[in-house]
Amino acid sequence: MQRILYIIAALLLVACTRPSVYRNDSGRVFGTYYKIIYTSPEDLHEGIVASLQSVNASLSTFDSTSIISRINQNDTNVVVDSLFTVVFTTAQQVSEQTSGAFDITVAPLVNAWGFGFDPTRTRSQATMDSLKACVGYQKISLTDGKVTKQKPCVQLDASAIAKGLGCDVVAQYLESQGVEHYLIDIGGELRLKGNNDKGEKWRIGIQQPAEDSLLVSNDVAAILSLTDVGVATSGNYRQFYYQDGKKISHTIDPRTGTPCQHNLLSTTVVAPTTMLADAYATAFMVLGDRDSIEAVAKANQLAVYLLYAEQDTIQSVYNNLFEPYLVK
Ligand code: ADP
Ligand code: MG
């Protein structure tokens, strides 16, 4: 018996001292890629996939059985879960902070401009005007797990915030497993903790946009060194098409009903969570105006880096909270 105990104790010791190695996990989720680097003695693939699936089941408009899709279908039996609640509540706060530049009810317009889960591309002025009547974050509320719409045509689109939430949910899972170092990348939105395999803060690059080109440049506009934060970049240089010589971008100004058209090419936001970074990065793409971006960033303690087109050049501007992250 004693010998068995010794063997068990020896096995436990081996288990406890097995070194944490940097592991890689990757795959596809939310219509994009995910890549995760994390330290763990165990492979955590199954838990990672389960975490991502929980976000999908709650917030994917591309899955007709998700909570958000059932709300869009006006299913009166749907009761929301905790992930939906956190996204909805955060989205409404970001809408208020950005004078409606970010708006989770933008779905009918996104679909009408051909980017959404139901791309119709029917765009007469009359349709656009009637769709605008269905859009507005004040037209929907959440009480005791139930959403109430002012009009049945109100629909939700969480695409600009769900990837960020996905990063945070995976981060929470990894931390529950004792993981101390990780980089979670879902479609370019990031959540970071601890160090990389060289024992340094994580290093990431901000892509140099290629203005008015269908080519995506692989040049890097800036390199960041940072950790224990969420980072998101929103850009109008990857998701767009041309119509009548005009660039139609996937970021829609909910207040005018039209795709954003200004010289801002990308916005990068660093925040305590990737969900916040993601939502504000999209909101800033809509706001466009540097003064309002600065005002909102200051009020919410956000670090912001903008790339914009000026004549034939690409220029950058960032606030003082962003400065320490830049590798010079
Ligand atoms: P990006 O990396 O450019 O931010 P995202 O996928 O995070 O891309 O966000 C863009 C998506 O968000 C659009 O495809 C659309 O579904 C949705 N969206 C567009 N405009 C808005 C808006 N003003 N507020 C909230 N969501 C928006
Ligand atoms: Mg976004």
Coordinates of C-alpha atoms and ligand atoms in Angstrom, one line a residue:
M1 CA 0.0 0.0 0.0
Q2 CA 2.8 2.4 1.0
R3 CA 4.6 1.6 -2.2
I4 CA 1.4 2.6 -4.2
L5 CA 1.2 5.8 -2.3
Y6 CA 4.9 6.5 -3.2
I7 CA 4.2 5.8 -6.8
I8 CA 1.2 8.1 -6.8
A9 CA 3.2 10.8 -5.1
A10 CA 6.0 10.3 -7.6
L11 CA 3.5 10.5 -10.5
L12 CA 1.9 13.7 -9.1
L13 CA 5.4 15.2 -8.8
V14 CA 6.1 14.5 -12.4
A15 CA 2.7 15.9 -13.4
C16 CA 3.3 19.1 -11.4
T17 CA 6.8 19.7 -12.7
R18 CA 6.1 19.0 -16.4
P19 CA 7.3 22.1 -18.1
S20 CA 4.8 24.6 -19.7
V21 CA 5.6 24.7 -23.4
Y22 CA 4.4 27.2 -25.9
R23 CA 1.7 25.5 -27.9
N24 CA -0.1 26.6 -31.1
D25 CA -3.8 26.1 -31.9
S26 CA -5.5 27.4 -35.1
G27 CA -8.6 26.9 -37.1
R28 CA -11.6 28.8 -38.5
V29 CA -14.4 30.6 -36.6
F30 CA -16.9 33.4 -37.3
G31 CA -16.0 33.3 -41.0
T32 CA -12.4 34.0 -40.3
Y33 CA -9.2 32.4 -38.9
Y34 CA -8.1 32.0 -35.3
K35 CA -4.5 31.5 -34.1
I36 CA -3.6 31.0 -30.4
I37 CA -0.2 30.6 -28.8
Y38 CA -0.3 29.6 -25.1
T39 CA 1.7 27.9 -22.5
S40 CA 0.4 24.8 -20.9
P41 CA 1.6 21.3 -20.1
E42 CA -1.7 20.0 -21.6
D43 CA -3.2 20.5 -25.0
L44 CA -6.3 22.7 -24.5
H45 CA -7.7 22.4 -28.0
E46 CA -11.1 21.0 -27.0
G47 CA -11.7 23.7 -24.4
I48 CA -10.7 26.4 -26.9
V49 CA -13.1 25.1 -29.5
A50 CA -15.9 24.8 -26.9
S51 CA -15.3 28.5 -25.9
L52 CA -15.5 29.6 -29.5
Q53 CA -18.6 27.6 -30.1
S54 CA -20.4 29.2 -27.1
V55 CA -19.8 32.6 -28.7
N56 CA -21.1 31.3 -32.0
A57 CA -24.2 29.8 -30.5
S58 CA -25.0 33.2 -28.9
L59 CA -23.9 35.8 -31.4
S60 CA -23.4 34.5 -34.9
T61 CA -25.9 35.9 -37.4
F62 CA -24.5 33.3 -39.8
D63 CA -26.0 30.5 -37.7
S64 CA -29.8 30.6 -38.0
T65 CA -30.3 28.9 -34.6
S66 CA -28.1 31.3 -32.6
I67 CA -29.7 33.5 -30.0
I68 CA -29.1 36.7 -32.0
S69 CA -30.6 35.0 -35.1
R70 CA -33.7 34.0 -33.2
I71 CA -34.0 37.6 -32.0
N72 CA -33.7 38.7 -35.6
Q73 CA -36.4 36.2 -36.6
N74 CA -38.7 37.7 -33.9
D75 CA -38.8 34.4 -32.0
T76 CA -40.7 35.4 -28.8
N77 CA -39.5 32.3 -26.8
V78 CA -35.8 33.3 -26.9
V79 CA -34.1 34.0 -23.6
V80 CA -30.7 35.5 -23.9
D81 CA -27.5 34.0 -22.2
S82 CA -24.7 35.8 -20.4
L83 CA -22.5 36.3 -23.5
F84 CA -25.4 38.0 -25.3
T85 CA -26.1 40.2 -22.3
V86 CA -22.5 41.3 -22.0
V87 CA -22.2 42.1 -25.7
F88 CA -25.6 43.9 -25.9
T89 CA -24.9 46.0 -22.8
T90 CA -21.4 46.9 -24.0
A91 CA -22.7 47.7 -27.5
Q92 CA -25.3 50.1 -26.0
Q93 CA -22.7 51.8 -23.9
V94 CA -20.4 52.3 -26.8
S95 CA -23.3 53.7 -28.9
E96 CA -24.0 56.2 -26.2
Q97 CA -20.3 57.2 -25.9
T98 CA -20.0 57.6 -29.7
S99 CA -23.2 59.4 -30.4
G100 CA -24.6 56.4 -32.3
A101 CA -21.5 55.8 -34.5
F102 CA -21.4 52.3 -33.2
D103 CA -24.8 50.6 -33.5
I104 CA -25.6 47.0 -33.0
T105 CA -29.0 47.5 -34.9
V106 CA -27.2 48.4 -38.1
A107 CA -28.0 44.9 -39.6
P108 CA -30.7 46.0 -42.1
L109 CA -28.3 48.6 -43.6
V110 CA -25.3 46.2 -43.6
N111 CA -27.5 43.7 -45.5
A112 CA -28.8 46.2 -47.9
W113 CA -25.3 47.3 -48.8
G114 CA -24.3 43.7 -49.5
F115 CA -22.1 42.9 -46.5
G116 CA -24.3 41.1 -44.0
F117 CA -25.8 37.7 -43.2
D118 CA -28.6 38.4 -45.7
P119 CA -27.0 40.4 -48.5
T120 CA -29.8 41.7 -50.7
R121 CA -28.1 44.7 -52.4
T122 CA -31.4 46.4 -53.1
R123 CA -30.6 50.1 -52.7
S124 CA -33.1 52.6 -53.9
Q125 CA -33.3 55.8 -51.9
A126 CA -36.8 54.7 -50.8
T127 CA -35.5 51.3 -49.5
M128 CA -32.7 53.0 -47.7
D129 CA -35.0 55.6 -46.1
S130 CA -37.4 52.9 -44.9
L131 CA -34.5 50.8 -43.6
K132 CA -33.2 53.7 -41.6
A133 CA -36.5 53.7 -39.7
C134 CA -35.5 50.1 -38.4
V135 CA -32.1 51.2 -37.2
G136 CA -31.2 52.9 -34.0
Y137 CA -29.8 51.5 -30.7
Q138 CA -32.6 53.2 -28.7
K139 CA -35.1 51.1 -30.6
I140 CA -34.3 47.9 -28.7
S141 CA -33.8 47.1 -25.0
L142 CA -33.0 44.2 -22.8
T143 CA -34.7 43.5 -19.5
D144 CA -34.7 40.3 -17.4
G145 CA -33.2 38.3 -20.3
K146 CA -35.8 39.4 -22.8
V147 CA -35.3 41.9 -25.7
T148 CA -38.0 44.4 -26.6
K149 CA -38.1 45.9 -30.0
Q150 CA -39.9 49.1 -30.9
K151 CA -40.5 47.7 -34.4
P152 CA -40.4 44.1 -35.6
C153 CA -38.0 45.1 -38.4
V154 CA -35.2 46.0 -35.9
Q155 CA -32.3 43.4 -36.4
L156 CA -29.0 43.0 -34.7
D157 CA -25.5 42.6 -36.2
A158 CA -22.7 41.8 -33.6
S159 CA -20.0 41.3 -36.2
A160 CA -18.0 44.4 -35.1
I161 CA -17.8 43.2 -31.5
A162 CA -18.2 39.3 -31.5
K163 CA -14.6 38.6 -32.6
G164 CA -13.4 40.7 -29.6
L165 CA -15.7 38.9 -27.2
G166 CA -14.4 35.6 -28.7
C167 CA -10.8 36.6 -27.7
D168 CA -12.0 37.5 -24.2
V169 CA -13.9 34.2 -23.7
V170 CA -10.9 32.1 -24.8
A171 CA -8.7 34.2 -22.5
Q172 CA -11.0 33.5 -19.6
Y173 CA -11.0 29.8 -20.4
L174 CA -7.2 29.7 -20.7
E175 CA -6.8 31.6 -17.4
S176 CA -9.2 29.1 -15.7
Q177 CA -6.7 26.4 -16.8
G178 CA -3.8 28.3 -15.2
V179 CA -2.3 29.6 -18.4
E180 CA 0.0 32.5 -17.8
H181 CA 1.2 33.4 -21.3
Y182 CA -1.0 33.6 -24.3
L183 CA -1.7 35.4 -27.6
I184 CA -5.2 35.0 -29.0
D185 CA -5.8 36.2 -32.5
I186 CA -9.3 36.0 -34.0
G187 CA -9.3 37.6 -37.5
G188 CA -6.7 40.2 -36.4
E189 CA -8.3 41.1 -33.1
L190 CA -6.0 40.2 -30.2
R191 CA -5.9 39.4 -26.5
L192 CA -2.5 39.2 -24.9
K193 CA -1.1 38.1 -21.5
G194 CA 2.3 37.4 -20.1
N195 CA 5.3 37.0 -22.4
N196 CA 6.3 35.5 -25.7
D197 CA 8.7 32.5 -25.9
K198 CA 11.7 34.9 -25.6
G199 CA 10.4 36.1 -22.2
E200 CA 9.5 39.5 -23.7
K201 CA 6.2 41.3 -24.1
W202 CA 4.3 40.3 -27.2
R203 CA 5.2 42.0 -30.4
I204 CA 2.6 42.7 -33.0
G205 CA 2.5 44.7 -36.3
I206 CA -0.1 47.1 -37.6
Q207 CA -0.6 46.5 -41.2
Q208 CA 0.1 49.3 -43.7
P209 CA -3.2 49.7 -45.6
A210 CA -3.0 49.9 -49.4
E211 CA -5.4 52.8 -50.3
D212 CA -7.7 52.3 -53.2
S213 CA -6.1 49.0 -54.2
L214 CA -7.5 45.5 -54.3
L215 CA -4.0 44.4 -53.2
V216 CA -3.4 44.0 -49.5
S217 CA 0.0 45.2 -48.6
N218 CA 2.1 43.1 -46.3
D219 CA 4.1 46.2 -45.1
V220 CA 4.0 47.1 -41.5
A221 CA 3.1 50.6 -40.5
A222 CA 4.1 50.2 -36.8
I223 CA 5.4 47.6 -34.4
L224 CA 3.9 47.4 -30.9
S225 CA 5.3 45.7 -27.8
L226 CA 2.6 45.2 -25.2
T227 CA 0.8 42.7 -22.9
D228 CA -2.2 42.2 -20.6
V229 CA -4.5 44.0 -23.0
G230 CA -6.9 43.6 -25.9
V231 CA -6.0 45.1 -29.3
A232 CA -8.3 45.6 -32.3
T233 CA -7.8 47.1 -35.7
S234 CA -10.7 48.2 -37.9
G235 CA -10.0 49.0 -41.5
N236 CA -11.8 49.9 -44.7
Y237 CA -9.1 48.6 -46.9
R238 CA -9.9 44.9 -46.8
Q239 CA -13.8 44.7 -47.0
F240 CA -15.1 46.9 -49.8
Y241 CA -16.2 46.9 -53.4
Y242 CA -16.4 49.6 -56.1
Q243 CA -19.7 50.9 -57.5
D244 CA -19.9 53.7 -60.0
G245 CA -16.2 54.5 -59.2
K246 CA -17.0 54.9 -55.5
K247 CA -15.5 52.7 -52.8
I248 CA -18.3 51.1 -50.8
S249 CA -16.9 50.0 -47.4
H250 CA -18.3 47.6 -44.9
T251 CA -18.4 50.2 -42.1
I252 CA -21.8 51.9 -42.3
D253 CA -22.7 55.2 -40.6
P254 CA -25.9 54.3 -38.9
R255 CA -26.9 57.9 -38.7
T256 CA -26.8 58.5 -42.5
G257 CA -27.4 54.9 -43.6
T258 CA -24.4 55.1 -46.0
P259 CA -21.0 53.4 -46.0
C260 CA -18.3 55.6 -44.5
Q261 CA -16.3 57.8 -46.9
H262 CA -13.5 59.6 -45.5
N263 CA -9.7 59.6 -45.5
L264 CA -9.3 57.4 -42.4
L265 CA -7.8 54.0 -43.5
S266 CA -7.6 52.1 -40.2
T267 CA -8.0 52.6 -36.5
T268 CA -6.2 50.5 -33.8
V269 CA -7.5 50.5 -30.2
V270 CA -5.9 49.1 -27.1
A271 CA -8.3 48.5 -24.2
P272 CA -8.6 46.2 -21.1
T273 CA -10.7 43.8 -23.1
T274 CA -10.7 42.9 -26.8
M275 CA -14.5 43.3 -26.9
L276 CA -14.1 47.0 -26.0
A277 CA -11.2 47.5 -28.4
D278 CA -13.1 45.9 -31.2
A279 CA -16.3 48.0 -30.8
Y280 CA -14.4 51.3 -30.4
A281 CA -12.2 50.5 -33.4
T282 CA -15.3 50.2 -35.6
A283 CA -16.9 53.2 -33.9
F284 CA -13.8 55.3 -34.7
M285 CA -13.9 54.2 -38.3
V286 CA -17.4 55.7 -38.5
L287 CA -16.6 58.9 -36.5
G288 CA -13.7 59.6 -38.8
D289 CA -13.1 63.0 -37.3
R290 CA -9.9 63.1 -35.3
D291 CA -11.2 65.5 -32.7
S292 CA -14.2 63.4 -31.8
I293 CA -12.0 60.3 -31.7
E294 CA -9.6 62.0 -29.4
A295 CA -12.5 63.2 -27.1
V296 CA -14.0 59.7 -26.8
A297 CA -10.6 58.0 -26.4
K298 CA -9.7 60.4 -23.6
A299 CA -13.0 59.9 -21.8
N300 CA -12.7 56.1 -21.9
Q301 CA -9.0 55.8 -21.3
L302 CA -8.4 54.2 -24.7
A303 CA -5.1 54.0 -26.5
V304 CA -5.7 54.8 -30.2
Y305 CA -3.6 54.8 -33.4
L306 CA -5.0 56.0 -36.7
L307 CA -3.8 55.7 -40.2
Y308 CA -5.2 58.1 -42.8
A309 CA -4.6 59.1 -46.4
E310 CA -3.3 62.5 -47.1
Q311 CA -2.8 63.3 -50.8
D312 CA -0.8 60.3 -52.0
T313 CA 0.7 59.4 -48.6
I314 CA -0.4 57.4 -45.6
Q315 CA 0.1 59.3 -42.3
S316 CA -0.3 58.1 -38.7
V317 CA -1.4 59.8 -35.6
Y318 CA -1.8 58.4 -32.0
N319 CA -2.7 59.6 -28.5
N320 CA -0.4 59.7 -25.5
L321 CA -1.8 56.5 -24.1
F322 CA -0.6 54.7 -27.2
E323 CA 2.9 56.1 -27.2
P324 CA 4.4 53.5 -24.7
Y325 CA 3.4 50.6 -26.9
L326 CA 5.3 51.8 -30.0
V327 CA 8.6 50.2 -30.8
K328 CA 10.8 53.0 -32.2
Ligands
ADP1 P1 -13.3 45.7 -38.9 O1 -12.1 44.8 -38.7 O2 -13.2 46.5 -40.1 O3 -13.7 46.4 -37.7 P2 -15.4 44.1 -38.1 O4 -15.8 42.7 -38.7 O5 -14.9 44.1 -36.8 O6 -14.4 44.6 -39.2 O7 -16.6 45.1 -38.2 C1 -17.3 45.4 -39.4 C2 -18.6 44.8 -39.4 O8 -19.4 45.4 -38.4 C3 -19.4 45.0 -40.7 O9 -19.2 44.0 -41.7 C4 -20.8 45.0 -40.2 O10 -21.3 43.7 -40.1 C5 -20.7 45.7 -38.9 N1 -20.9 47.1 -38.9 C6 -20.8 48.0 -39.9 N2 -21.0 49.3 -39.5 C7 -21.3 49.2 -38.2 C8 -21.5 50.2 -37.2 N3 -21.6 51.5 -37.5 N4 -21.8 49.7 -35.9 C9 -21.7 48.4 -35.6 N5 -21.4 47.5 -36.5 C10 -21.2 47.8 -37.7
MG2 MG -14.5 45.7 -35.1

